[in-house]
Amino acid sequence: MSDSKDNTQTAGSALIPLPDPSPVLKEMLDIYPPKVARKRAKHIRVNDPHDVPEVEANVRTIPGIITQRGCCYAGCKGVVIGPIKDLVQIVHGPIGCSYYAWGTRRNLANQDPSVESYMPYCFSTDLTEDEIIFGGEKKLRAAIQEAYELFHPKAIAVFSTCPVGLIGDDVHAVARQAKADLGINVFGFSCEGYKGVSQSAGHHIANNGVFKNMVGIKEPETPFTNPFRINVLGEYNIGGDAWEIERVLTRCGIEVVATFSGNALYDQIGQSHHANLNVVMCHRSINYMAEMMETKFGIPWIKVNFIGADSMSKSLRKIAQYFDDAGLSERVEAVIAEELSALKAVREDVTRRCSGKLALCYAGGSRSHHWRELFKDIEMRLVSAGYEFAHRDDYEGSRVASSIKVDADSRNIEELAVEADPERYRPRKTQEQVAVLEENGLKLATYDGMMPDMEANAIVIDDISHHEMEKMIEFYKPDIFCSGIKDKFVIEKMGVPCKQIHSYDYGGPYAGYKGAANFYRDIDTMINSSARRFLKAPWESQPELQANFAVRPEKKKG
Amino acid sequence: MLDITPKEIKPRTALRINPAKTCQPIGAMYAALGIHGCLPHSHGSQGCCSYHRMHLTRHFKEPVMASTSSFTEGSSVFGGLANLSQAINTIFTVYNPEVIAVHTTCLSEVIGDDIPNIIAKAVSEGTVPEGKFVFHANTPSFAGSHMTGFSSMVRAMVHYFSEKTGAESGQVNIIPGFVNPADMREIKRIASEMGVPALLFPDTSDVLDTPLTGKYDFYPPGGVTIKQLRTTGDSLRTLALGPFASEAAGAYLDEKCDVPCDILDLPIGIAATDRFVHALKNVAAQDVPASINYDRGRLIDVMNDMHRYTHGLKVAVFGDPDHVTSMVEFLLDLNMKPVHVVTGTPGNRFERRMTEILEGRLPDSNFSANADLFLLHQWIKNEPVDLLIGNTYGKYIARAEDLPFVRFGFPTLDRIGHQFKPHVGYTGALHLLESILNAIMDRQDRDATDETLELVM
Ligand code: SF4
Ligand code: SF4
């Protein structure tokens, strides 16, 4: 496919099948020591959407391999808890862990003057040698006290980092004591970076902590009245996505009780048990929460994807179908029609230039699937995708979830034993209603995974390494490569534009309809930017030609 | 913005808020990138390595390669020896560097992994190919800061590689400190103009400022080679720029190989650059060339001509101790008043040096090592300033207090320029002065009424 540029499709024409990728598979693995090659081979699969192959995922990265992955703490504090804006978040450890998580993820939050927002603040116990030797609990206690006296927050969360786990500080005991002393909610997360094999363990630990310490602890001041009220789970408001999603939902008459956790307030999460439906965006980081809330409160969940215009429409219809209300469905259809028509011009314009172009996308844990939909909107093809910290069910669908074996690295991540709440459990749908919904094609509590939606012969790579990434670029010569900041400039140096899918290259939003327009335009500008035209200097490509002067100096006559 | 930061300052002993430092390994990783063909390796869990790479990338807008031992819970209990051995093997097979620079993390420090032992084992087992190297520095973040990590990695270069063979060498070592590639390039240029055969280590120019060509170089052309590092023990002298970053290596080289070392402030601003040039002149034993005198003259020209915009303005400065020290001196030389000065790196040597510099010129200035931006902001609330100078994190304070803001030091995540404009030397001082003046003038324009808007300034 190295001549992919010539295969550019015109809009609407049938897609030529993807080439057999065996040569690149071989090249990717050949360089590794034999044991490493055997291991990596299981993470790399050629897709068959009708008979999805098994992908090895959520296992250790081989030491020495240059990976995209981060740590458990990053998944817990950085991803899930970080965006809760009125929660004081103290990182218990040496300075670095807290410092790097300060303002570097683009979970935007509006700064309403009536709400204390700690978003621009970074809190750490900044442990020093003495505390590492003699224990850091005393310092943590003092830090909580100082935070309390300075800010009088509603709640304080504490996060453990690697060295803290090792010296054995009991952050939960300190938190319990502080809670009793101060009369505010204080709770800890044992999210030491070495737990699990990636950020994924941290998501689970964060879900557990939010579920135990926040969900259901608050009753609304005025009762909710809108029956069409939902929680949006696994939406972190990167670049303002949650705002765009909420804008569209509000237009449809759907109320968001809480977003987990983009732009979230502590109290919103506290009363999230009042929602009548949980919609799940990032399956990987939040599916635990959806399941626990269903068990405890009887709130069903569906998988949605608000990224991509068509996929946004589909998700809205899914929600309407769930609520089974003619008025709502009508409003949803009206909104879809209006939003799509507003989007039409830019979409068509960009499609003209981008149709048939190739994209590769390696996101964290759910987004490659989401972004596929955006590319589909403008007729681009996602020829390879993968995740940094997904599990098999994210690739292959919920049907494989029960058959995933729990290994030594995941065994120690707590599975909460959740039961129906004796007073507050309220099934939102009867068994009969559920049966009818499912008969009509609405799948509750299910995610089909990314691979059934990908083309045959597309390559799926789990926990892609730097070396594999380079080989993929050489093989496909893609028009766009989606990855994160660590890969960004490598890819750009290779002459391929790289869209950062974690930070959106500081743009966005990309969700919903307005977000889709932003994305189309951004991809268009990246693919068609002029700078790369100058990679070869004129004297390199046409060495024997004379320079063309704009104006030739006239020869003197005579 | 930062609305809940109270004006009233209550002493804190435990809670760090908005730090003005980060952890050791990132400094070590940066220093290691200044060796040609080197892959930095983070011995710990994946998170640290990922964070350090991300942060360096955001600052340089360049690829930053490093590997990790990828500790799991098991390695944390049983030690990370197996991980490091396996990593060394994987790295040489897959990434084929000339040298691996291992640094520790808090985790492996607490575990107490014996790195030299693992390296020795890897060498004896033949995992390290002939002519290639693995070396290490201990970089526990619960001591010092990213400056300490940088300094320790440079010292490790001396420890592992510097040799005294007795060979005649006219060479002078320059340890440039934790500065940008453009600064390293400028230091080399100055030395070469001065006729000093300098060997810079580490040297990240042509490593973290590479051109876009369509081809990616995993190991870019720049960086000091191991062969060159070996020769540092035979050099005439070492100039160690910035005590926090460079003294440890310089002093150790003196101890190990008898190479005398001058420890100088980072050559930022006019006076510190004068001292640097003077030191070079002394080693070169020849006159300062006209080109350097011209650079210097152009700087003084602007200092003099634009003096009315800077004179008497109050400034708050924060950042790394070596940078801040020289900047404060420069500000005083511009007749500005650095009334609040903060570094996050602990060490009373900073405060001693501050006292020296401010003595007799601005003795009432607030300064503190091991402080944070929360405190700096409170100081500013209590005694307002006209200008803020520091790294990107200052933008929150600048916005909260509506201050003109000049970005200076590591990290600069949100502006362009530090990648290719040096801040060291006379040229660097001119760039800094330009930024300072433009910030002040932009502010004057913004605040002018229609009547008072000046066309000519
Ligand atoms: S554990 Fe230590 S080395 Fe790792 S990021 Fe935190 S402070 Fe830095
Ligand atoms: S020390 Fe542990 S928690 Fe902190 S960044 Fe490193 S891996 Fe993550």
XYZ file of C-alpha atoms in Angstrom, chain A residues 33-398:
366
model
C 14.640 -11.273 20.589
C 12.710 -14.547 19.990
C 10.857 -14.519 23.328
C 9.814 -10.913 22.880
C 8.714 -11.600 19.309
C 6.501 -14.448 20.456
C 4.887 -12.237 23.047
C 4.392 -9.250 20.789
C 2.935 -11.414 18.020
C -0.094 -12.118 20.198
C -0.797 -8.383 20.477
C -0.850 -7.869 16.732
C -3.810 -9.173 14.761
C -5.113 -8.945 11.242
C -8.771 -8.144 11.521
C -11.687 -10.159 10.294
C -14.823 -8.276 11.273
C -16.977 -11.369 10.942
C -14.764 -13.636 12.958
C -12.868 -11.345 15.273
C -9.545 -12.843 16.311
C -8.354 -12.857 19.909
C -5.982 -10.022 20.867
C -3.662 -10.296 23.817
C -4.206 -7.208 25.937
C -3.802 -5.808 29.432
C -0.606 -7.714 30.108
C 2.824 -6.453 31.113
C 4.917 -4.401 28.785
C 8.283 -6.002 28.198
C 10.987 -4.096 30.112
C 13.086 -1.994 27.760
C 10.413 -1.697 25.097
C 9.540 1.915 24.385
C 5.855 1.989 25.197
C 3.171 4.647 25.206
C 1.934 3.444 28.551
C 1.859 5.303 31.825
C 1.042 4.174 35.330
C -1.867 3.292 37.573
C -1.656 6.652 39.336
C -1.970 8.423 35.991
C -5.132 6.447 35.259
C -6.645 7.151 38.650
C -5.720 10.724 39.488
C -4.825 11.902 36.011
C -7.786 10.496 34.121
C -10.777 9.772 36.279
C -10.526 11.885 39.424
C -8.509 14.849 38.160
C -11.426 16.534 36.365
C -13.627 16.775 39.485
C -13.030 20.427 39.951
C -14.129 21.266 43.488
C -12.332 18.343 45.081
C -8.965 19.088 46.693
C -6.646 16.381 45.392
C -3.472 15.810 47.359
C -0.865 13.554 45.841
C 1.053 11.780 48.560
C 4.571 11.238 47.328
C 7.655 12.979 46.014
C 6.977 16.074 43.968
C 7.145 14.708 40.437
C 4.016 12.596 40.329
C 1.823 15.543 41.251
C 3.748 18.064 39.181
C 3.383 16.188 35.887
C -0.361 15.808 36.351
C -0.749 19.558 36.848
C -2.683 21.138 34.020
C -1.278 18.810 31.396
C -4.484 16.938 30.581
C -7.030 19.054 28.799
C -10.056 18.290 30.924
C -11.584 21.749 30.759
C -13.815 23.076 33.499
C -15.791 26.258 33.658
C -14.641 28.578 36.355
C -17.937 29.625 37.855
C -17.131 32.185 40.574
C -19.674 30.574 42.893
C -17.726 27.312 42.847
C -14.295 26.798 44.306
C -12.310 25.270 41.495
C -8.970 23.702 42.241
C -8.177 23.039 38.609
C -5.191 25.407 38.344
C -3.725 24.104 41.607
C -1.327 21.274 42.232
C -1.108 19.730 45.696
C 1.588 17.398 46.926
C 3.113 16.259 50.180
C 6.498 16.636 48.448
C 8.078 13.824 50.446
C 11.712 14.120 51.379
C 14.282 11.606 52.467
C 13.374 11.729 56.161
C 9.767 10.908 55.475
C 10.718 8.112 53.133
C 12.803 6.634 55.938
C 10.551 7.336 58.909
C 7.148 7.275 57.231
C 5.069 9.997 55.640
C 1.759 9.665 57.447
C 2.466 12.541 59.788
C 3.208 14.841 56.887
C 0.105 13.702 55.048
C -2.007 14.416 58.103
C -0.510 17.874 58.372
C -0.989 18.505 54.649
C -4.686 17.640 54.850
C -5.039 19.936 57.827
C -3.296 22.787 55.996
C -5.465 22.306 52.920
C -8.542 22.334 55.093
C -7.557 25.518 56.857
C -6.676 27.290 53.648
C -9.686 26.348 51.539
C -12.399 24.676 53.621
C -13.255 22.379 50.722
C -16.227 20.030 50.562
C -13.962 17.048 50.260
C -10.331 16.024 49.987
C -8.969 13.052 48.044
C -5.523 11.574 48.634
C -3.521 9.550 46.107
C -0.712 7.117 46.836
C 2.338 6.987 44.603
C 4.889 4.201 44.180
C 7.293 4.994 47.010
C 4.435 5.554 49.432
C 3.116 2.080 48.758
C 6.519 0.694 49.468
C 7.144 2.461 52.753
C 3.715 1.305 53.865
C 1.910 4.561 54.693
C -1.767 3.837 55.305
C -3.451 6.655 53.409
C -6.890 5.238 54.154
C -6.346 5.329 57.892
C -5.072 8.891 57.694
C -8.066 9.848 55.542
C -10.561 8.233 57.920
C -9.066 10.052 60.864
C -9.082 13.364 59.012
C -12.696 12.822 58.015
C -13.637 12.308 61.641
C -11.604 15.290 62.827
C -12.568 17.788 60.159
C -16.142 16.742 59.485
C -15.670 16.751 55.707
C -15.343 13.831 53.340
C -11.729 12.690 53.045
C -10.825 9.533 51.204
C -7.779 7.838 49.758
C -6.836 5.967 46.620
C -4.208 3.215 46.681
C -3.188 3.865 43.127
C 0.560 3.308 43.375
C 2.027 3.454 39.911
C 3.343 -0.107 39.911
C -0.140 -1.624 40.268
C -1.535 -3.441 37.286
C 0.223 -2.999 33.970
C -0.892 0.429 32.789
C -3.266 3.276 33.543
C -6.079 0.749 33.397
C -5.651 -0.470 36.963
C -5.964 3.134 38.055
C -9.295 3.543 36.300
C -10.649 0.581 38.202
C -9.316 1.849 41.530
C -10.759 5.284 40.800
C -14.164 3.817 39.917
C -14.186 1.895 43.161
C -13.280 4.958 45.179
C -15.815 7.223 43.517
C -18.481 4.591 43.922
C -17.717 4.034 47.606
C -17.125 7.615 48.625
C -19.138 9.851 46.357
C -21.956 8.248 44.384
C -25.278 8.434 46.182
C -24.181 10.547 49.139
C -26.141 13.617 48.199
C -29.847 14.284 47.761
C -30.774 17.100 45.397
C -32.071 20.326 46.889
C -34.950 20.362 44.437
C -36.002 16.932 43.195
C -35.280 16.049 39.583
C -38.398 16.216 37.466
C -37.232 15.573 33.925
C -37.735 11.850 33.300
C -35.122 11.918 30.520
C -32.144 12.342 32.768
C -28.885 10.575 32.323
C -25.308 10.379 33.481
C -22.617 10.612 30.857
C -19.923 8.172 31.924
C -16.353 8.187 30.676
C -16.486 11.698 29.229
C -13.684 13.924 30.449
C -14.415 17.181 28.662
C -11.189 17.176 26.706
C -11.154 20.381 24.687
C -14.732 21.031 25.825
C -16.332 17.848 24.460
C -18.702 17.496 27.399
C -20.044 21.004 26.811
C -20.874 20.268 23.215
C -22.480 16.959 24.165
C -24.544 18.680 26.821
C -25.560 21.406 24.393
C -27.036 18.864 22.023
C -28.597 16.761 24.753
C -30.210 19.834 26.265
C -31.657 20.790 22.891
C -33.242 17.348 22.769
C -34.693 17.772 26.240
C -32.326 15.323 27.875
C -30.877 16.394 31.201
C -27.385 15.494 32.361
C -27.310 14.733 36.080
C -23.577 14.143 36.200
C -20.717 13.708 33.832
C -18.053 11.286 34.991
C -15.977 13.252 35.324
C -15.378 16.108 32.883
C -16.198 19.501 34.400
C -17.869 17.607 37.247
C -18.797 18.948 40.639
C -18.484 16.792 43.701
C -22.209 17.184 44.447
C -23.266 16.243 40.936
C -21.554 12.904 41.325
C -23.088 12.646 44.790
C -26.590 12.749 43.348
C -25.894 10.808 40.180
C -27.912 7.860 41.492
C -30.983 9.826 40.440
C -30.309 9.370 36.748
C -32.524 7.050 34.758
C -29.857 5.904 32.341
C -26.096 5.744 32.221
C -24.560 6.283 28.823
C -20.984 5.097 28.519
C -18.483 6.912 26.333
C -15.052 5.616 27.296
C -15.830 2.006 28.008
C -12.384 1.182 29.295
C -12.137 3.744 32.030
C -15.640 3.602 33.440
C -17.450 0.344 32.655
C -16.997 -0.714 36.284
C -19.023 2.275 37.426
C -21.841 1.544 34.985
C -22.124 -2.000 36.220
C -21.905 -1.131 39.905
C -24.561 1.564 39.577
C -26.852 -0.828 37.783
C -26.473 -3.413 40.528
C -26.881 -0.991 43.380
C -29.418 1.477 42.041
C -31.022 -0.270 39.075
C -29.783 2.221 36.462
C -29.252 0.484 33.099
C -26.379 1.451 30.835
C -25.859 1.625 27.117
C -22.700 2.208 25.122
C -22.809 5.394 23.095
C -20.365 7.313 21.003
C -20.805 11.056 20.714
C -17.746 11.390 18.480
C -18.547 11.642 14.768
C -21.693 13.275 13.426
C -23.429 10.121 12.271
C -22.421 8.319 15.371
C -23.728 11.198 17.506
C -27.080 10.915 15.756
C -27.097 7.178 16.285
C -26.363 7.614 19.972
C -29.127 10.175 20.402
C -31.566 7.787 18.755
C -30.421 5.041 21.070
C -31.165 7.205 24.091
C -34.577 8.143 22.681
C -35.314 4.521 21.978
C -34.466 3.664 25.559
C -36.812 6.260 26.990
C -39.487 5.172 24.530
C -41.288 8.478 24.339
C -42.756 9.794 21.125
C -42.224 13.441 22.032
C -38.576 12.832 22.827
C -37.988 10.876 19.637
C -39.537 13.668 17.631
C -37.338 16.283 19.263
C -34.278 14.132 18.758
C -35.056 13.743 15.058
C -35.614 17.475 14.687
C -32.327 18.270 16.397
C -30.442 15.718 14.297
C -31.893 17.123 11.093
C -30.978 20.663 12.048
C -27.499 19.888 13.289
C -26.658 17.746 10.285
C -27.844 20.363 7.895
C -25.716 22.989 9.633
C -22.763 20.655 9.265
C -23.396 19.644 5.677
C -21.353 22.264 3.877
C -18.147 21.811 5.804
C -18.475 18.056 5.765
C -18.888 17.911 2.025
C -16.143 20.396 1.452
C -13.634 18.481 3.569
C -14.751 15.104 2.225
C -13.883 16.265 -1.257
C -10.264 16.603 -0.219
C -9.994 13.798 2.314
C -12.048 10.971 0.892
C -10.064 7.749 0.580
C -7.159 8.989 2.632
C -5.628 6.657 5.166
C -5.459 7.051 8.919
C -3.791 5.083 11.687
C -4.919 5.573 15.256
C -3.490 4.318 18.542
C -5.373 5.790 21.451
C -5.648 4.978 25.127
C -8.542 2.702 25.738
C -11.651 3.505 23.695
C -11.005 6.400 21.463
C -9.660 4.670 18.394
C -13.113 3.232 17.942
C -14.688 6.635 18.454
C -12.358 8.364 16.066
C -13.026 5.820 13.413
C -16.485 7.347 13.190
C -15.127 10.828 12.594
C -12.912 9.518 9.822
C -15.848 7.633 8.359
C -17.842 10.870 8.236
C -15.334 12.261 5.769
C -14.757 8.949 4.000
C -11.280 8.351 5.328
C -10.174 4.812 6.109
C -8.779 3.673 9.417
C -6.408 0.960 8.282
C -4.847 0.176 11.618
C -5.767 0.931 15.183
C -5.025 -0.112 18.695
C -4.985 0.850 22.292
C -2.418 1.635 24.924
C -4.225 0.076 27.885
C -7.402 -1.614 26.667
C -8.605 -5.059 27.638
C -9.793 -7.730 25.268
C -13.432 -6.695 25.571
C -12.584 -3.244 24.204
C -11.277 -4.927 21.067
C -13.525 -7.922 20.756
C -16.656 -6.902 22.646
C -18.336 -7.694 25.959
